Short mmCIF file of C-alpha atoms in Angstrom, two decimals:
data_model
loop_
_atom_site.label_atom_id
_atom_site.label_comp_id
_atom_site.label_asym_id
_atom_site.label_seq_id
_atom_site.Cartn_x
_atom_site.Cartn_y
_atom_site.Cartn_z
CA UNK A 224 -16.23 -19.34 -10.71
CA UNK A 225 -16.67 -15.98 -12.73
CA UNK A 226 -17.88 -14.53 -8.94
CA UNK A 227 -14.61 -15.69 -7.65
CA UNK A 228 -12.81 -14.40 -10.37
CA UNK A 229 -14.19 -10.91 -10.25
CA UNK A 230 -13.66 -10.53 -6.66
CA UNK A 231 -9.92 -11.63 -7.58
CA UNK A 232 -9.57 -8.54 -10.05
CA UNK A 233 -11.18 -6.32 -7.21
CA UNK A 234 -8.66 -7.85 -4.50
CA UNK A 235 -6.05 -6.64 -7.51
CA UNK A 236 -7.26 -3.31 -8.81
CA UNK A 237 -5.05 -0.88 -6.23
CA UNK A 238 -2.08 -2.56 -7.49
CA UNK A 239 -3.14 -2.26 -11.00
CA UNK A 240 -4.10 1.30 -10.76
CA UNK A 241 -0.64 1.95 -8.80
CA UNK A 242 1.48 0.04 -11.47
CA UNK A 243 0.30 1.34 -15.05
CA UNK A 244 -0.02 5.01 -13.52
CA UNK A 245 3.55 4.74 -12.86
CA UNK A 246 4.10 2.75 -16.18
CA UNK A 247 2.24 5.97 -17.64
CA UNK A 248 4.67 8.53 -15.81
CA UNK A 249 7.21 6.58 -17.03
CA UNK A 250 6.31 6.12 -20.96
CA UNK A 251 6.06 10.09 -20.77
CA UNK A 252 9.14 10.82 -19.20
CA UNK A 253 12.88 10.28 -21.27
CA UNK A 254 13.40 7.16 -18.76
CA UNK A 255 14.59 4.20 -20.50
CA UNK A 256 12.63 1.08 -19.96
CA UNK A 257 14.77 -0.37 -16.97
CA UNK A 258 13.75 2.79 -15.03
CA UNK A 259 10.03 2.22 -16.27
CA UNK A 260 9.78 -1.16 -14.34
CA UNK A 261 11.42 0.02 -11.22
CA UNK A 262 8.84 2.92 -11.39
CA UNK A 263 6.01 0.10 -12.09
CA UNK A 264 6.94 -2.44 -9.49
CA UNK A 265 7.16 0.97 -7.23
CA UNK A 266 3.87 1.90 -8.10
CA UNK A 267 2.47 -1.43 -7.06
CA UNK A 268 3.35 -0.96 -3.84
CA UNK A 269 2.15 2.15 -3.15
CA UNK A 270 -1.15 1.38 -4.83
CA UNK A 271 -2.27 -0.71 -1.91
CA UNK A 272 -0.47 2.33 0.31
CA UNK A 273 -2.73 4.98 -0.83
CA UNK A 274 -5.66 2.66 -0.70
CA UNK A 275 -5.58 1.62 3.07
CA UNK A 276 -4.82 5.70 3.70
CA UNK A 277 -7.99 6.77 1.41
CA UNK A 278 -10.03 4.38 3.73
CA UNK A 279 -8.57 5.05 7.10
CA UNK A 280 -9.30 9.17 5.75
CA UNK A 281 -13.07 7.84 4.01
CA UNK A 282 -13.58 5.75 7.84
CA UNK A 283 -12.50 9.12 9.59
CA UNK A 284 -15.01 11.44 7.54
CA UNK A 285 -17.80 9.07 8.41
CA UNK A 286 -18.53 6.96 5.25
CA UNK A 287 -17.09 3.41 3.69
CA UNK A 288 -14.86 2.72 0.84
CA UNK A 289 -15.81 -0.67 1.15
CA UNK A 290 -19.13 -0.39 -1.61
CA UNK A 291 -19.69 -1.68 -5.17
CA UNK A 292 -19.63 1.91 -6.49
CA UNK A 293 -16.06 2.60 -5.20
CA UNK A 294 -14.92 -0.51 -6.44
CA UNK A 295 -16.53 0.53 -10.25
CA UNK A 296 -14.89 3.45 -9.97
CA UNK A 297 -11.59 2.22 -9.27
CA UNK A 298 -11.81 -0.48 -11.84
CA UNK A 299 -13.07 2.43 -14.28
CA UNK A 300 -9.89 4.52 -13.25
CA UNK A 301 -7.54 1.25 -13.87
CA UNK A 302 -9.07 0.66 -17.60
CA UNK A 303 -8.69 4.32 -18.38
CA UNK A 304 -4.72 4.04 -17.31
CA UNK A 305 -4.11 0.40 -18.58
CA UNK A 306 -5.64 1.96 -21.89
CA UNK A 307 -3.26 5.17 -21.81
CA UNK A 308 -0.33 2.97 -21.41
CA UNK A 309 -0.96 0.35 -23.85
CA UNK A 310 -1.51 3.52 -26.31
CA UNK A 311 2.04 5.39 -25.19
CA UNK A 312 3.95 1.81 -25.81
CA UNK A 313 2.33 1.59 -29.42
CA UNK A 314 3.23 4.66 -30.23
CA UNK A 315 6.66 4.10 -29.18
CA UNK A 316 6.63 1.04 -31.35
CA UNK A 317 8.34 -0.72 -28.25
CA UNK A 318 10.57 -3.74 -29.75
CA UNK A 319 10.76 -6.91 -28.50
CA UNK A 320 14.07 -8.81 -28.03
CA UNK A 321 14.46 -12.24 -29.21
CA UNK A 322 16.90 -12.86 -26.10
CA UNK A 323 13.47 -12.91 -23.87
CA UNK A 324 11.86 -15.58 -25.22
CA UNK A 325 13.03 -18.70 -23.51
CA UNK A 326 13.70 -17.02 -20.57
CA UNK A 327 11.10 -14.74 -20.11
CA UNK A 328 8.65 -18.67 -20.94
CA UNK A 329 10.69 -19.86 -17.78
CA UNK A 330 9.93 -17.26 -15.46
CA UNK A 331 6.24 -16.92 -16.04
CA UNK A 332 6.07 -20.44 -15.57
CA UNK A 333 7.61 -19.98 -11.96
CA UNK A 334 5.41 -16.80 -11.50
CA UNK A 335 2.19 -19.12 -12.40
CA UNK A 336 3.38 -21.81 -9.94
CA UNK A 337 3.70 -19.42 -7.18
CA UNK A 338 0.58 -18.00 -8.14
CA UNK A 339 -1.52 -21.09 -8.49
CA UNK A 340 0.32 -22.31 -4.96
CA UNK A 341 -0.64 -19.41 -3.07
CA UNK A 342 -4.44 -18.74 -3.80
CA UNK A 343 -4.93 -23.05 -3.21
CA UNK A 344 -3.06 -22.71 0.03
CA UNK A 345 -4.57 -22.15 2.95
CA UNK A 346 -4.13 -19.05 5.26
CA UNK A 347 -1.55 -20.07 7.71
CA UNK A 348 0.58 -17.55 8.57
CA UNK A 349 0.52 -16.97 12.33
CA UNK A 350 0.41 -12.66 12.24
CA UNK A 351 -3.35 -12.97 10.23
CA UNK A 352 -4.16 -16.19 12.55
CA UNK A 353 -3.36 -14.61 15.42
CA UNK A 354 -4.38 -11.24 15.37
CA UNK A 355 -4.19 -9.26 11.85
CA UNK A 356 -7.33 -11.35 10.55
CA UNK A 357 -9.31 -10.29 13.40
CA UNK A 358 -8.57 -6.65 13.42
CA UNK A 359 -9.50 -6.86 9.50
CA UNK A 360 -12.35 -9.01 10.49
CA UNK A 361 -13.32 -5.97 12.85
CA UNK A 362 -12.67 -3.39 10.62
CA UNK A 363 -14.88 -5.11 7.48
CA UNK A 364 -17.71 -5.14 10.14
CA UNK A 365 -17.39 -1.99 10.81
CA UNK A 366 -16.77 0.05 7.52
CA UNK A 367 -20.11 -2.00 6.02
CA UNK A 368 -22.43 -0.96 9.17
CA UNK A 369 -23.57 2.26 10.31
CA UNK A 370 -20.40 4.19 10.71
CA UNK A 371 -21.06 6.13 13.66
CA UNK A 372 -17.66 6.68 15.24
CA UNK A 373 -14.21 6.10 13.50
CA UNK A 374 -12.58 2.91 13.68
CA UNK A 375 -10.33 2.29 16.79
CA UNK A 376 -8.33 -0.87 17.08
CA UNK A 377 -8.14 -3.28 20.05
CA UNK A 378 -4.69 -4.00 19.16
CA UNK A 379 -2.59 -0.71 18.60
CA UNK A 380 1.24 -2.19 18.42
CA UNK A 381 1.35 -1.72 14.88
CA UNK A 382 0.23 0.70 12.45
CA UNK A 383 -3.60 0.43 10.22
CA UNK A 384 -2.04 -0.12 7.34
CA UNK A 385 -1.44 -3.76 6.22
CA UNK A 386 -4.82 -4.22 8.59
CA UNK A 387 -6.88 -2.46 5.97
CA UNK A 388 -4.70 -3.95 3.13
CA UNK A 389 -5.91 -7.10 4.46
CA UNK A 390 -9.48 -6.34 5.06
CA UNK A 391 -9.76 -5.02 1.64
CA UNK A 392 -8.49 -7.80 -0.21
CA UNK A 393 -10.61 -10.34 2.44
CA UNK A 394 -13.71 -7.94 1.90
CA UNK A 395 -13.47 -8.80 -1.93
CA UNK A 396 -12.97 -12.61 -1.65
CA UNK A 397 -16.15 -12.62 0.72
CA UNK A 398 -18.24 -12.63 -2.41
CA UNK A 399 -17.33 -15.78 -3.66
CA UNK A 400 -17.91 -19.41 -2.24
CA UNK A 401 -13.84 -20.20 -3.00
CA UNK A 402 -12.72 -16.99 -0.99
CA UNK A 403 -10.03 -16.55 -3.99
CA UNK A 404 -7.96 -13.92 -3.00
CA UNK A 405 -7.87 -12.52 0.79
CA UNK A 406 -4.30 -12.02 0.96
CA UNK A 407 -3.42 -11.81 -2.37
CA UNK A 408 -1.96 -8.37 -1.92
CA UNK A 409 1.30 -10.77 -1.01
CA UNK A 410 1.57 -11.65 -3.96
CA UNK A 411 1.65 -9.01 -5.93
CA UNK A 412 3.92 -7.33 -3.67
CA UNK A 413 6.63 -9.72 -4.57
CA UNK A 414 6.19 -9.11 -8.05
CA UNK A 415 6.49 -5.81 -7.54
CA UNK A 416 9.81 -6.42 -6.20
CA UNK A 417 10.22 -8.72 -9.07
CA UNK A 418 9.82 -5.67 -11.34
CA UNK A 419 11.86 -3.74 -9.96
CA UNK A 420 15.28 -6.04 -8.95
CA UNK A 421 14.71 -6.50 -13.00
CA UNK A 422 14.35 -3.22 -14.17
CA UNK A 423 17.36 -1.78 -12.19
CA UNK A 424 19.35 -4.88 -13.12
CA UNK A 425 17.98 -4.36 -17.12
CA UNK A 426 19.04 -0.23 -16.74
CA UNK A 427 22.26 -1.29 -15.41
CA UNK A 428 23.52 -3.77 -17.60
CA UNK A 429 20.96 -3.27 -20.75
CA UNK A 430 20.55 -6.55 -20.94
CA UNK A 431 16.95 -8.01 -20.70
CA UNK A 432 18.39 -11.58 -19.95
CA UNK A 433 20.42 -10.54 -16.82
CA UNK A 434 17.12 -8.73 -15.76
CA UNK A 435 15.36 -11.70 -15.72
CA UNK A 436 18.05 -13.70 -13.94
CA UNK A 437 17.74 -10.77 -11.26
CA UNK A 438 14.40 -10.86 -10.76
CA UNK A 439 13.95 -14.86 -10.94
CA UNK A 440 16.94 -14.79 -8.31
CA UNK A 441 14.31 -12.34 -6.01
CA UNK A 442 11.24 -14.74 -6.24
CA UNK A 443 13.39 -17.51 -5.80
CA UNK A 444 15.28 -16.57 -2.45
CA UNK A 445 13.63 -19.22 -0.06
CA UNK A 446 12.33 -16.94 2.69
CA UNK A 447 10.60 -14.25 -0.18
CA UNK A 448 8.74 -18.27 -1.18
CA UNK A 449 7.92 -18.63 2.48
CA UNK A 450 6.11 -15.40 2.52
CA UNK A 451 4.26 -15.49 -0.73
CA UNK A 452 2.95 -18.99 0.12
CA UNK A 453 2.13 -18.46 3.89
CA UNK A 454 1.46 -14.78 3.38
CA UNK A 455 0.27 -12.14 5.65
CA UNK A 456 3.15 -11.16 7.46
CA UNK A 457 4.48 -7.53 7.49
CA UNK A 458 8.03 -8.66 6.38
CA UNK A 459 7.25 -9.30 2.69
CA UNK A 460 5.50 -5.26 2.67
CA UNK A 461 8.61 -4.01 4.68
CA UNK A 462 11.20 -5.54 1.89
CA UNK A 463 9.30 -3.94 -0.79
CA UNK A 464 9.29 -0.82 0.47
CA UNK A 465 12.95 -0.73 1.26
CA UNK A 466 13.61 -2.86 -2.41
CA UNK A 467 11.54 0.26 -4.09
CA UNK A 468 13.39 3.23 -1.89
CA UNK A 469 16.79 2.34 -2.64
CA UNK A 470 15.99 1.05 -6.28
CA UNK A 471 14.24 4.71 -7.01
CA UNK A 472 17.08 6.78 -4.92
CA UNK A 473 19.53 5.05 -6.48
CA UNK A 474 18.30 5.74 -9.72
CA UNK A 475 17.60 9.38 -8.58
CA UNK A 476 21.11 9.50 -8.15
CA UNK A 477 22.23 8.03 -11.98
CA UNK A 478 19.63 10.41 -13.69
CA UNK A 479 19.84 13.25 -11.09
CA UNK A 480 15.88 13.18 -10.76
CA UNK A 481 14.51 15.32 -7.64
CA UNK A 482 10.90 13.39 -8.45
CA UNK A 483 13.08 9.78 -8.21
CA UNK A 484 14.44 10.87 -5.20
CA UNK A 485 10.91 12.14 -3.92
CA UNK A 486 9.47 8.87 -4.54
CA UNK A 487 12.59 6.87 -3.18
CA UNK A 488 11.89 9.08 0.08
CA UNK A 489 7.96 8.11 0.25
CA UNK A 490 8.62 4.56 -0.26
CA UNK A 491 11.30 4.82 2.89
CA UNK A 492 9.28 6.68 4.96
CA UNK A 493 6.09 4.55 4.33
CA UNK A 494 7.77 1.62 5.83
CA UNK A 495 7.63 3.48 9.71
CA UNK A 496 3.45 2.88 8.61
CA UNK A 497 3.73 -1.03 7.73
CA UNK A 498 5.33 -2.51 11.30
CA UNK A 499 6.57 -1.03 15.02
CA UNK A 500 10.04 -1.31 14.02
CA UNK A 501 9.48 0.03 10.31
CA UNK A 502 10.82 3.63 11.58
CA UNK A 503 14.16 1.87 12.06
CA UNK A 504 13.84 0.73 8.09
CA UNK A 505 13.09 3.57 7.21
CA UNK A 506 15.97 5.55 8.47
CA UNK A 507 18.15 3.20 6.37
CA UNK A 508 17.66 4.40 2.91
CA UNK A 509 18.26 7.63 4.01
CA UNK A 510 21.07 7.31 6.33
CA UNK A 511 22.82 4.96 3.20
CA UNK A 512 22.09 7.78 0.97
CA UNK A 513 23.60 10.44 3.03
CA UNK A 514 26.51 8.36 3.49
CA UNK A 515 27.26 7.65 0.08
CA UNK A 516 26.94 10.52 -1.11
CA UNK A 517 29.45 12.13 1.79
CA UNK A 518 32.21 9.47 0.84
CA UNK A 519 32.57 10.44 -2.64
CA UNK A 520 32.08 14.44 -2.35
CA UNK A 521 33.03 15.14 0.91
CA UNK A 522 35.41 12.67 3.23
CA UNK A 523 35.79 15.78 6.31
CA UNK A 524 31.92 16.04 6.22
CA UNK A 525 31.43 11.84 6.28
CA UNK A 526 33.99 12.68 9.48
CA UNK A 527 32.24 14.77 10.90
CA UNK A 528 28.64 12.95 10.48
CA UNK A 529 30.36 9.59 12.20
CA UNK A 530 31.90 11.99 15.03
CA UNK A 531 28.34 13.35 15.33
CA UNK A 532 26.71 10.25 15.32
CA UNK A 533 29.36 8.16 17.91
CA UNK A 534 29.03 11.40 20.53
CA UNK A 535 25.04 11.13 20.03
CA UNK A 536 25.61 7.38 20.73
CA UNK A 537 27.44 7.69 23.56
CA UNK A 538 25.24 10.92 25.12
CA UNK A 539 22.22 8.35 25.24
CA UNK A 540 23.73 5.70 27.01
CA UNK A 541 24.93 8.14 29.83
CA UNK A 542 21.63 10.24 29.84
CA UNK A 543 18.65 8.46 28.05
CA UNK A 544 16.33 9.49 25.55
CA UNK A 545 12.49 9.74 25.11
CA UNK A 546 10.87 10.12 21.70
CA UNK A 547 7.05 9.77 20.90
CA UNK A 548 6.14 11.22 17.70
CA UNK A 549 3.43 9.66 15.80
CA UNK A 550 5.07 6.19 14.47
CA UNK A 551 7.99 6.46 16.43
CA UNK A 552 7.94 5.51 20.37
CA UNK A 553 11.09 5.34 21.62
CA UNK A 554 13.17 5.42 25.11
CA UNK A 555 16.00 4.30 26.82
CA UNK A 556 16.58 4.22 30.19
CA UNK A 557 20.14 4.78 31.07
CA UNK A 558 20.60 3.18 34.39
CA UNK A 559 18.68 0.02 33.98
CA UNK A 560 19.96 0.09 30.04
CA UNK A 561 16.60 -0.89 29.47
CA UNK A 562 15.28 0.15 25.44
CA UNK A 563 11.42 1.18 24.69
CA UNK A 564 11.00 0.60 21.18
CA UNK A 565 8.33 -0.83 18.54
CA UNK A 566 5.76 -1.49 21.82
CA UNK A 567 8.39 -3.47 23.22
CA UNK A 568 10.60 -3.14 26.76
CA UNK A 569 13.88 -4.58 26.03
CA UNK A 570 17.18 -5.46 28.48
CA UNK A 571 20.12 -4.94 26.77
CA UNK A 572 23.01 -7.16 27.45
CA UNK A 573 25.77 -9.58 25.60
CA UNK A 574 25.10 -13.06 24.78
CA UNK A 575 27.84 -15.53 24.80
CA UNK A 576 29.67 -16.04 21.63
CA UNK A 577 28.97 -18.95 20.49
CA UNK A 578 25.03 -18.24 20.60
CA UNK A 579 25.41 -15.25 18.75
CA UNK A 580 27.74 -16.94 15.85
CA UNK A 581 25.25 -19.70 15.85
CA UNK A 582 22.43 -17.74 15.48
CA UNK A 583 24.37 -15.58 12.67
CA UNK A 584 25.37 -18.68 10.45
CA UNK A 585 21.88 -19.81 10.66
CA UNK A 586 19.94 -17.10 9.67
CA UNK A 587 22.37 -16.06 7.06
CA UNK A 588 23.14 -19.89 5.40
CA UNK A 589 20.86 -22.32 6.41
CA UNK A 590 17.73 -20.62 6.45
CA UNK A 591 18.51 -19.95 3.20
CA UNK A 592 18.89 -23.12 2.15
CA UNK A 593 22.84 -22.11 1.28
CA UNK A 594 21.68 -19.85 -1.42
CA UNK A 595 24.24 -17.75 -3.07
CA UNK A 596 22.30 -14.82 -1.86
CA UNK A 597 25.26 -14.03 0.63
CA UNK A 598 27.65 -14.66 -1.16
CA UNK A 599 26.67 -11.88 -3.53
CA UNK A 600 26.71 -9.83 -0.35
CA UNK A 601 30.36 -10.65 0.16
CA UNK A 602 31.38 -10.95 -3.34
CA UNK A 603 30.08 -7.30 -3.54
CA UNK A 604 32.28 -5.74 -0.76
CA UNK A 605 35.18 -7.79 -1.92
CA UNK A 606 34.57 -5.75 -5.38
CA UNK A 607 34.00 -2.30 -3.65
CA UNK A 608 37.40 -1.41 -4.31
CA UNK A 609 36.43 -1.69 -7.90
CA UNK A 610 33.78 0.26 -8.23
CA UNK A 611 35.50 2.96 -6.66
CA UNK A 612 37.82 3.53 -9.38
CA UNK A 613 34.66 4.07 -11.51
CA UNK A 614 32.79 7.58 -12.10
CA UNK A 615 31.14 10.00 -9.66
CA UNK A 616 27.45 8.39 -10.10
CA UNK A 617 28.58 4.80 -10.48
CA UNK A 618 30.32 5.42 -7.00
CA UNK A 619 27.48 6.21 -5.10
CA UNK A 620 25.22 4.33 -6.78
CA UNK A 621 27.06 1.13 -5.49
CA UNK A 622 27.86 2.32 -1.96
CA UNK A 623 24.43 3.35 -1.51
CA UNK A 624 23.11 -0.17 -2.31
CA UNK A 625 25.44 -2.22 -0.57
CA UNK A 626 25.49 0.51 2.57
CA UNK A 627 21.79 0.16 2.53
CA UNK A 628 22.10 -3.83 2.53
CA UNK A 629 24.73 -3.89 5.30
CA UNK A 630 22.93 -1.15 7.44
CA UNK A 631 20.15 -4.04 7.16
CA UNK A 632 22.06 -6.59 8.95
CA UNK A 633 23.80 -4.80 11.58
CA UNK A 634 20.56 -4.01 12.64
CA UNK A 635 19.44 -7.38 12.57
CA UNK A 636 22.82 -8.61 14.11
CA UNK A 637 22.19 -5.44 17.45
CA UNK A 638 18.80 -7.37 17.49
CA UNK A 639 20.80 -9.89 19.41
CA UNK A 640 21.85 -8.08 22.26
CA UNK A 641 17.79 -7.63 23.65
CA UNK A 642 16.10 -10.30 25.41
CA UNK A 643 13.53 -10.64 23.33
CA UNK A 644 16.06 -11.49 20.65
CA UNK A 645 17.81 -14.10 22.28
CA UNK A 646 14.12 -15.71 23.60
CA UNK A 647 12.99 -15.66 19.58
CA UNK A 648 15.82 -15.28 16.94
CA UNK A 649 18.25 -18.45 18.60
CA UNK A 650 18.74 -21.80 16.34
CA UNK A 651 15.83 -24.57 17.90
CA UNK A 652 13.76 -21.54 19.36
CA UNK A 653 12.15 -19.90 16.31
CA UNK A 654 13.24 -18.60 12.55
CA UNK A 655 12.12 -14.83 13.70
CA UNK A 656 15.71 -13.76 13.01
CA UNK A 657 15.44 -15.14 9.44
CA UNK A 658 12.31 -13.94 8.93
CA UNK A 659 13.27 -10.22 9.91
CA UNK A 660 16.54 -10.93 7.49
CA UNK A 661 13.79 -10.82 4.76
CA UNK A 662 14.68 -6.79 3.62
CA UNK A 663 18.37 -7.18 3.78
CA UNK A 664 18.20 -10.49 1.36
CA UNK A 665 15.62 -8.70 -1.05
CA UNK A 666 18.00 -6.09 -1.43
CA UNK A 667 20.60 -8.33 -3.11
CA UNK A 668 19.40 -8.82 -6.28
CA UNK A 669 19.91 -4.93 -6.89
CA UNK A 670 23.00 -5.71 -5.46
CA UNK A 671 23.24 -8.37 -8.30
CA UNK A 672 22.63 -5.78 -11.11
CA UNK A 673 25.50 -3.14 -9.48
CA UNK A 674 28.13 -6.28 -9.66
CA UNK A 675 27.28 -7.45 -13.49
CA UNK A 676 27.37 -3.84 -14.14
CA UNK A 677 30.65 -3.70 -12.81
CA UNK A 678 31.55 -6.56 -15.46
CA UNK A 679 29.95 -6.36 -18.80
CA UNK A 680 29.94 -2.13 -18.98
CA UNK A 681 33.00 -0.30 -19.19
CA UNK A 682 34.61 1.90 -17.55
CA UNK A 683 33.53 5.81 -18.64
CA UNK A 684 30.13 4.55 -20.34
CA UNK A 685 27.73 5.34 -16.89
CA UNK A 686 23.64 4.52 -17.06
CA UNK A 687 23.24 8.38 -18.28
CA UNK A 688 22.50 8.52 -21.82
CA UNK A 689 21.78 11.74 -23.82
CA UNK A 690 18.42 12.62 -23.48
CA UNK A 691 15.51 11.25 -26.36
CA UNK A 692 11.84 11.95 -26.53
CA UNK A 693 9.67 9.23 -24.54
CA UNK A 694 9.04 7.62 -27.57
CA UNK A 695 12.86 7.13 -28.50
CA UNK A 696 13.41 6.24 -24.76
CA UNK A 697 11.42 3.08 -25.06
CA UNK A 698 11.57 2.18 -28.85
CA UNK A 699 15.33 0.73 -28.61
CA UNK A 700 15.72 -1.52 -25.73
CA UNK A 701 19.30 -1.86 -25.87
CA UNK A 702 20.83 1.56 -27.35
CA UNK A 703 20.08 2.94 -23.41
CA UNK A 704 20.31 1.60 -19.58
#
């Protein structure tokens, strides 16, 4: 039992490392707490990030990652940081609130439960069953034999990097009889989101109960469940990094931080390195951002970008288009409308109205087991008139979020007009057009935090507060977002 438990810790330590580093950064910084959980959830994430690139650049110099003295040192690196940041939040005397008591009691006890469900299930998902597992399968062989040539997949429709995230964690749980912990990279990931939804929600509204409502309203949304219980697909790791981009930017945006923005930008861009399709995530954030921020300073440039972009549009239909640029393979033919994209030849064409309504209502309501998710989604563009009475940064703040989240389902929605879509996403054939919903229905609960902003904090009194030491930052939970 203490084997399996150790290899558990190992299976954790990237995400350990990721989150107090950031937790550090953030104690240091004149960020109020809210912004230091986005930045720890955020740091989660990219924890297992940098890990499977440090392997795939260790497996390309000719020597393995995969060894007990790596995994010593990385533990050793984790202790140092976990020790730096427990000494930064005693010396900022951080206070806790009463108000998190009962709450805060509740929502371990559903973050045990999900725990304790997920390391006795069995793997089942069909992505590691089918063909992740075996690619991590290969890539554990290789890495702990003579490395004599790098490591070249079998398989090359999407990216190394959940494959090594996998075969890391799997390499770990090897060393036990129980196997306790091959995918359990899943489940941190969703508490990393879990940090975050509540840290944005807690900087918005300074209040530690409504961050915990956000973030028990993340774990709870059925399809995030789904995926921490039958991890192992790439959905759950494409959310996050969406949930941390637009989290981060839109904080960059409320403290006017070019290293929030930075980090926003990494976290989008990393998502064209988790699936095929994640370049078309990844263009979200950013296009969201641009967007907002051309509404409220500039209405003739906004113009001018949507004149840009329709006559782009419209070029490739008539002409075509061929892109191959690392990540990003794409190309459309225009006389056979035919569209090259994620490893994928697709036939464009118009399914009858009814399917596509069907399909709609089911992916957005029943799939969801009629969660209010949705409604928050429509609730939020019925208030969008609201927040545009408010300041500059509130403005753009909430634009940017709910732009980001809608951007998310019109590309879901055009999913529908490609073959492959109507063979896998219709009612009765399969729940892959719920399952891809997963990013835009994470993003909600941030979504959640912009709306009870918009009702508990007044008008004139934005997220900015006058700047403090680190230590002031974090000693008062409530005097700051």
């Amino acid at each position: 039992m203490m084997l399996a438990m150790l290899a558990l810790l190992g299976a954790m330590l990237p995400w350990l490392m990721g989150t107090t580093l950031a937790a550090n950064v953030a104690l240091r910084s004149a960020w109020s707490p809210g912004a230091g959980f986005v930045l720890a959830g955020a740091g989660g994430i990219l924890g297992y990030l940098l890990l499977a690139l440090a392997v795939y650049l260790a497996d390309l110099a000719g020597f393995s990652l995969f060894s007990l003295p790596f995994v010593l040192c990385l533990g050793a690196a984790t202790l140092c940081s976990a020790v730096f940041m427990l000494a930064a939040l005693r010396k900022a005397a951080f206070s806790f609130d009463r108000r998190l008591v009962w709450p805060l009691v509740l929502f371990s006890l559903y973050a045990c439960w999900l725990a304790a469900a997920h390391l006795l299930l069995p793997v089942q998902s069909w992505d590691v069953l089918g063909v992740w597992g075996y690619q991590a399968v290969d890539f554990i062989a290789h890495t702990t034999g003579p490395l004599e040539a790098p490591f070249e997949p079998f398989w090359k429709k999407h990216p190394l990097t959940l494959y090594l995230v996998i075969a890391w964690s799997s390499w770990l749980s090897s060393f036990s009889d129980a196997g306790l912990g091959a995918l359990v990279p899943w489940l941190l990931c969703a508490y990393s989101m879990a940090l975050i939804a509540g840290g944005y929600a807690w900087y918005r509204t300074r209040s530690p109960v409504v961050a915990l409502l956000a973030a028990l309203s993340l774990v709870s949304l059925p399809l995030l469940e789904n995926h921490i219980l039958l991890p192992g697909y790439g959905e759950l790791f494409l959310a996050a990094a969406l949930v941390s981009a637009c989290a981060l930017m839109a904080l960059a945006m409320a403290e006017r931080s070019a290293v929030l923005l930075a980090l926003g930008m990494v976290s989008a861009c990393s998502a064209a390195y988790l699936k095929n399709t994640g370049v078309a995530y990844a263009a979200i954030p950013l296009a969201a951002w641009a967007v907002a921020l051309l509404f409220v300073h500039s209405r003739k440039a906004l113009l001018a970008l949507i004149v840009i972009f329709g006559a782009s549009v419209y070029w490739v239909w008539q002409s075509g288009i061929a892109v191959d640029v690392g990540p990003v393979v794409l190309s459309f033919d225009a006389d056979d409308k035919a569209l090259r994209f994620g490893g994928r030849h697709l036939s464009l064409g118009l399914p009858g109205w009814s399917t596509y309504f069907s399909t709609e209502l089911t992916s957005r309501l029943l799939n969801q087991s009629f969660q209010v998710a949705f409604l928050v989604f429509v609730l939020a563009w019925a208030a969008s008139p609201l927040a545009l009475q408010r300041e500059r940064t509130d403005q753009k703040m909430y634009l940017f979020l709910l732009l980001a989240c809608t951007f998310v389902f019109v590309l879901l929605s055009l999913s529908l007009l490609t073959d492959d879509g109507l063979r896998h996403a219709t009612p009765g054939a399969d729940t892959g057009h719920s399952r891809f919903s997963l990013p835009a229905f994470a993003l909600l609960p941030l979504i959640l935090g912009e709306l009870l902003y918009l009702l508990v904090v007044p008008s004139g009194t934005g997220p900015v507060v006058a700047r403090a030491t680190p230590v002031e930052a974090f000693a008062d939970p409530v005097s700051g977002p």
